[in-house]
Tab-separated table of N, CA, C and O in Angstrom:
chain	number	residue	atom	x	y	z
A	1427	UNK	N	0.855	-1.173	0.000
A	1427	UNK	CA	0.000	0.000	0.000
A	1427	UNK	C	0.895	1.227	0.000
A	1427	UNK	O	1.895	1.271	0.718
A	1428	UNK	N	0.505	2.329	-0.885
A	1428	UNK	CA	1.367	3.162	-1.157
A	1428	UNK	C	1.064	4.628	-0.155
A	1428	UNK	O	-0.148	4.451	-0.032
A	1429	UNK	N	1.249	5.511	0.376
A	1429	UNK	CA	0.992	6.831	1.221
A	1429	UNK	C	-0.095	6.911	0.935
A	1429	UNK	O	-1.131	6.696	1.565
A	1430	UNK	N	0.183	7.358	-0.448
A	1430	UNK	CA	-1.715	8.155	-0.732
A	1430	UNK	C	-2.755	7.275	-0.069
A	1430	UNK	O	-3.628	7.745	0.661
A	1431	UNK	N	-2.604	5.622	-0.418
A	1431	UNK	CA	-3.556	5.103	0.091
A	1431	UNK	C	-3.888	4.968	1.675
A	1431	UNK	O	-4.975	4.779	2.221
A	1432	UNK	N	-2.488	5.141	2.276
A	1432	UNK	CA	-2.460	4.755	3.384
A	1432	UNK	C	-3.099	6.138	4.112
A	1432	UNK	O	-3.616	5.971	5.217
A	1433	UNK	N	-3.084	7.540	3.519
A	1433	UNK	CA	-3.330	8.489	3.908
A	1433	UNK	C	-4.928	8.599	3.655
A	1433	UNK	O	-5.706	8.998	4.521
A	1434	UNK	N	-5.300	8.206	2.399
A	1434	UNK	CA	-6.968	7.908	2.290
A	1434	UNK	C	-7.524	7.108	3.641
A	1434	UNK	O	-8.233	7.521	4.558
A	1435	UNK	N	-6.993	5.952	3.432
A	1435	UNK	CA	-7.663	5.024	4.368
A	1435	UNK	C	-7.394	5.346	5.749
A	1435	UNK	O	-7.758	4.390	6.434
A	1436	UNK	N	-6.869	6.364	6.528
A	1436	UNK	CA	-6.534	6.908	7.727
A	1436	UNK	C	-7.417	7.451	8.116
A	1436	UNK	O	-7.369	7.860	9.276
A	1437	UNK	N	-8.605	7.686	7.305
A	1437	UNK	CA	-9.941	8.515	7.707
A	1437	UNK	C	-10.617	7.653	8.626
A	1437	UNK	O	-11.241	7.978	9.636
A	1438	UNK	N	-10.382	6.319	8.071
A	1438	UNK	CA	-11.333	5.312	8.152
A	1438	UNK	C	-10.574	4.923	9.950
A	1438	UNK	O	-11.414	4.550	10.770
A	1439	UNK	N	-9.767	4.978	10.225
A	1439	UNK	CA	-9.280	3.845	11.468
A	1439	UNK	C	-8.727	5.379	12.315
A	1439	UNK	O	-8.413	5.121	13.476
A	1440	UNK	N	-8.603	6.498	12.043
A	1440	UNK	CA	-8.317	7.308	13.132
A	1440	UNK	C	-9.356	7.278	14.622
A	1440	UNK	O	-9.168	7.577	15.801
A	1441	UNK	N	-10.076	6.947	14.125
A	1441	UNK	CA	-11.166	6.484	15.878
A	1441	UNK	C	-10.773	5.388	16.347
A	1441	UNK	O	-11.047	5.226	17.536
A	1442	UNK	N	-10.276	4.643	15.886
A	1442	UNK	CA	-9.847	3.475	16.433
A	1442	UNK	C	-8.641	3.224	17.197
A	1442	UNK	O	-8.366	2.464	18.125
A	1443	UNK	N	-7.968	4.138	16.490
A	1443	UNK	CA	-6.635	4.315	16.662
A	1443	UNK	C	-6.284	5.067	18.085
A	1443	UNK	O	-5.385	4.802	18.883
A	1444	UNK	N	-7.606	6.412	18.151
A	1444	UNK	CA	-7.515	6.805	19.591
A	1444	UNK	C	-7.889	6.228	20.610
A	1444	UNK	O	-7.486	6.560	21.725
A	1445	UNK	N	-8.787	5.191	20.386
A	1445	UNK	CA	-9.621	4.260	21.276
A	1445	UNK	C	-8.277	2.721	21.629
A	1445	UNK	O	-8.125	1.955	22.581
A	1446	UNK	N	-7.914	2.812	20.942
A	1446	UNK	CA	-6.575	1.583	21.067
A	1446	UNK	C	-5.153	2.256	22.030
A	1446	UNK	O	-4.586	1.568	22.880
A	1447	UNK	N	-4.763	3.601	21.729
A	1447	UNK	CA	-3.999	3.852	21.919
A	1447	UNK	C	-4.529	5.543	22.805
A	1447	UNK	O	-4.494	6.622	22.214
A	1448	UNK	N	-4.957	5.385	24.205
A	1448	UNK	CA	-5.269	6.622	24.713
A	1448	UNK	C	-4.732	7.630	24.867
A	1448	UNK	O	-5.307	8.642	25.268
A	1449	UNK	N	-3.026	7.527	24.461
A	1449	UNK	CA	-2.327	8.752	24.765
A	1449	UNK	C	-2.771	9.868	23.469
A	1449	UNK	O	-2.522	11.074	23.465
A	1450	UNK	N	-3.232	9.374	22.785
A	1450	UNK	CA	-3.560	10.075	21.590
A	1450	UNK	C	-4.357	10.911	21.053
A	1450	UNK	O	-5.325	10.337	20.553
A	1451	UNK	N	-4.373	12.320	20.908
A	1451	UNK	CA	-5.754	13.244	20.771
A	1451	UNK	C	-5.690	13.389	19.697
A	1451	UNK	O	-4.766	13.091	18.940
A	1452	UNK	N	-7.439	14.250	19.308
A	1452	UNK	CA	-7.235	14.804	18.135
A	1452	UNK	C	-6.266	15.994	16.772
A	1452	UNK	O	-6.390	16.328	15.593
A	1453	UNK	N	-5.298	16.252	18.001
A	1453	UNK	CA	-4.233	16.991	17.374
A	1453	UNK	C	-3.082	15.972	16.705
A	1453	UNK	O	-2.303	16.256	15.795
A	1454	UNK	N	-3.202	14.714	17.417
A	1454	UNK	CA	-2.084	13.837	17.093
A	1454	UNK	C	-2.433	12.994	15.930
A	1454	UNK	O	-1.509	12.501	15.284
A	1455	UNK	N	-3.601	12.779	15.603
A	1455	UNK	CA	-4.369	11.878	14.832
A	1455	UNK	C	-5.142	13.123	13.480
A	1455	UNK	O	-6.129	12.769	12.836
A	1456	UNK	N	-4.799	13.853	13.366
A	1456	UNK	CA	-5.493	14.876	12.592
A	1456	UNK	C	-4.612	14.906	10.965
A	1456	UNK	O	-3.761	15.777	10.784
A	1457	UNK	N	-4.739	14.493	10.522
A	1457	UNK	CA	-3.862	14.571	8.557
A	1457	UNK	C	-3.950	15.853	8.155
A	1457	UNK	O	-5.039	16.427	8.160
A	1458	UNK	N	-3.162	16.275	7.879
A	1458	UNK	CA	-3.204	17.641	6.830
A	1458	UNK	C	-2.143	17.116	5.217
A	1458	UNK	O	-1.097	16.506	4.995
A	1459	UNK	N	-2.925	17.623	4.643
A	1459	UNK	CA	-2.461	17.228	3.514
A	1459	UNK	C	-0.659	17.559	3.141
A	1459	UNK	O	-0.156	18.617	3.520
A	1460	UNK	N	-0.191	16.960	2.702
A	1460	UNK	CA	1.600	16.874	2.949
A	1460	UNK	C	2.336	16.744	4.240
A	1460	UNK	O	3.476	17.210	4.252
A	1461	UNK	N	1.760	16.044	5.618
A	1461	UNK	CA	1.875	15.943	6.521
A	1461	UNK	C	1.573	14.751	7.471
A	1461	UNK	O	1.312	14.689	8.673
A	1462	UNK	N	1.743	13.593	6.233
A	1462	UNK	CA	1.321	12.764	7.435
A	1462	UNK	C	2.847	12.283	7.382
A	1462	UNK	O	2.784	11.060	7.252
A	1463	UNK	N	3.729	12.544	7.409
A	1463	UNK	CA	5.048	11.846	7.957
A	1463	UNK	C	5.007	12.335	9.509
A	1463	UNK	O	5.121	11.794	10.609
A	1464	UNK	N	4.823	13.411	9.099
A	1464	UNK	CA	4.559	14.743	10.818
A	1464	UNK	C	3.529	13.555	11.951
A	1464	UNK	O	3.566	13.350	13.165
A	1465	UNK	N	2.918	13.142	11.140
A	1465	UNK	CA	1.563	12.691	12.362
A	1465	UNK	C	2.125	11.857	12.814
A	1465	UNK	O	2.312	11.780	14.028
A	1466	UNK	N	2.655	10.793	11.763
A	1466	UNK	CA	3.053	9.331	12.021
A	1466	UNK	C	4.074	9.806	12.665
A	1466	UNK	O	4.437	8.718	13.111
A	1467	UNK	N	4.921	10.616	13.127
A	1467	UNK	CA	6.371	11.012	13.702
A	1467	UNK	C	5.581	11.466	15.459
A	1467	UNK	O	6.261	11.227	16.457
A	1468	UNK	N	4.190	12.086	15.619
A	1468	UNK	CA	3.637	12.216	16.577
A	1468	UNK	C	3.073	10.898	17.033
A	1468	UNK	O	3.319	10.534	18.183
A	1469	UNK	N	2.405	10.219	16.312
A	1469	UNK	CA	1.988	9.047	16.819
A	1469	UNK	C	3.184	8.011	17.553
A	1469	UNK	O	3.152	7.487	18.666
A	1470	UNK	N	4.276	7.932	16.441
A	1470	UNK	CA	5.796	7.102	17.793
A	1470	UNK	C	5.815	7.649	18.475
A	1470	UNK	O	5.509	7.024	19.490
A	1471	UNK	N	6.079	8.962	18.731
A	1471	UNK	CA	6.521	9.053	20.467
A	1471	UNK	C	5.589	9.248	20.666
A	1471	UNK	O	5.313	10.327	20.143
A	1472	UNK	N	4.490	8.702	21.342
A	1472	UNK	CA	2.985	7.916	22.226
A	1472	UNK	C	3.316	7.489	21.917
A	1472	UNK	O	4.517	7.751	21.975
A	1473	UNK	N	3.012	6.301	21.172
A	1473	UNK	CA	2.835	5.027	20.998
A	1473	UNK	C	4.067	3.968	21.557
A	1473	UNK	O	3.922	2.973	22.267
A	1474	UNK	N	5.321	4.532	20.987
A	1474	UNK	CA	6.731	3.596	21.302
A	1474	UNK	C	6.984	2.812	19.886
A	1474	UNK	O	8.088	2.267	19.858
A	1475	UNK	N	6.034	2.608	18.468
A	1475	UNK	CA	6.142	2.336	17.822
A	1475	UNK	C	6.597	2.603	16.581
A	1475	UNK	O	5.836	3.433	16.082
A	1476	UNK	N	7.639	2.251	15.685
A	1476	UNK	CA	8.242	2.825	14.810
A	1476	UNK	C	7.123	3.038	13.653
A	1476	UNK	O	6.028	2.476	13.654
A	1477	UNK	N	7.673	4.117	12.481
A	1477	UNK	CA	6.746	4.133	11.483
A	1477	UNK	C	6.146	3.171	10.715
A	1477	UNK	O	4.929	3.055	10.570
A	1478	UNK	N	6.827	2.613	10.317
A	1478	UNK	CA	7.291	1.401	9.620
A	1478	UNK	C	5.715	0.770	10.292
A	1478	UNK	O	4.668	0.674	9.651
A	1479	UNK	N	5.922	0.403	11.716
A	1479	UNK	CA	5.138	-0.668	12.378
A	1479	UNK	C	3.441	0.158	12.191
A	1479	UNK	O	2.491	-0.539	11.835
A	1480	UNK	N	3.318	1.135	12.376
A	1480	UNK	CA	1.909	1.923	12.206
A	1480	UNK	C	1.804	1.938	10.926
A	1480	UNK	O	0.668	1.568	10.627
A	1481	UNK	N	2.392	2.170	10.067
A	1481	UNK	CA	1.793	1.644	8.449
A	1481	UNK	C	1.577	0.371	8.164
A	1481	UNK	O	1.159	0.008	7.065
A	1482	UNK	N	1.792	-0.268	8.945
A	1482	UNK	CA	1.511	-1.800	8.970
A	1482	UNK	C	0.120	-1.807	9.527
A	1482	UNK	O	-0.845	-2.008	8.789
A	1483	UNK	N	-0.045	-1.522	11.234
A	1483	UNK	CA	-0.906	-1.333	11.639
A	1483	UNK	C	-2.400	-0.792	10.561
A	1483	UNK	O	-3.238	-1.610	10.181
A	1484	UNK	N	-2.464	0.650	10.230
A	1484	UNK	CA	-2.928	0.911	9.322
A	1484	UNK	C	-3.293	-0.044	7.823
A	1484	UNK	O	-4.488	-0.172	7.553
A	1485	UNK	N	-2.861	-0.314	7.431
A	1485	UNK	CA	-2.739	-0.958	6.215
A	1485	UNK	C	-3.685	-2.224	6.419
A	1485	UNK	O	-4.368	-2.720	5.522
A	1486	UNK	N	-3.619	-2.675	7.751
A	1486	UNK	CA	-4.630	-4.085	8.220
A	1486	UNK	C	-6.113	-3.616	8.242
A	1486	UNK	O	-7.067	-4.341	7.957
A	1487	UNK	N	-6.181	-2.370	8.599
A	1487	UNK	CA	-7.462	-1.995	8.768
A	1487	UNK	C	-7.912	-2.143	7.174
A	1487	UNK	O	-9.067	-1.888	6.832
C-alpha cells in the first residue's frame, strides 16, 4: 500500500486508533495534507512504535 492510500484510508481507522492507543488526541491523529510523515512522527513518540510498524498497523485496517 502506497501513502496516498495509506493516507486515504486513515480517515477510516483514526477512531480506532484513539480508542486503542489513549495517549492520543485529536491533534495527534489529525492529517493535513503533505503531513502525514509529521503525524506518524507524533503518533511514535505515544505510541513507542516505529513508522514502519503503524503503516503496517494501518494498512490491516
Amino acid at each position: 500500500m502506497n501513502e496516498d492510500q495509506i493516507e486515504g484510508k486513515w480517515k477510516q481507522v483514526r477512531g480506532e486508533f484513539k480508542q486503542k492507543y489513549g495517549k492520543l488526541t485529536d491533534d495527534d491523529v489529525t492529517y493535513s495534507e503533505g503531513k502525514f510523515d509529521e503525524m506518524l512522527g507524533r503518533m511514535q513518540e505515544k505510541t513507542g512504535k516505529s513508522k514502519e510498524e503503524l503503516k503496517k498497523e494501518i494498512d490491516k485496517w
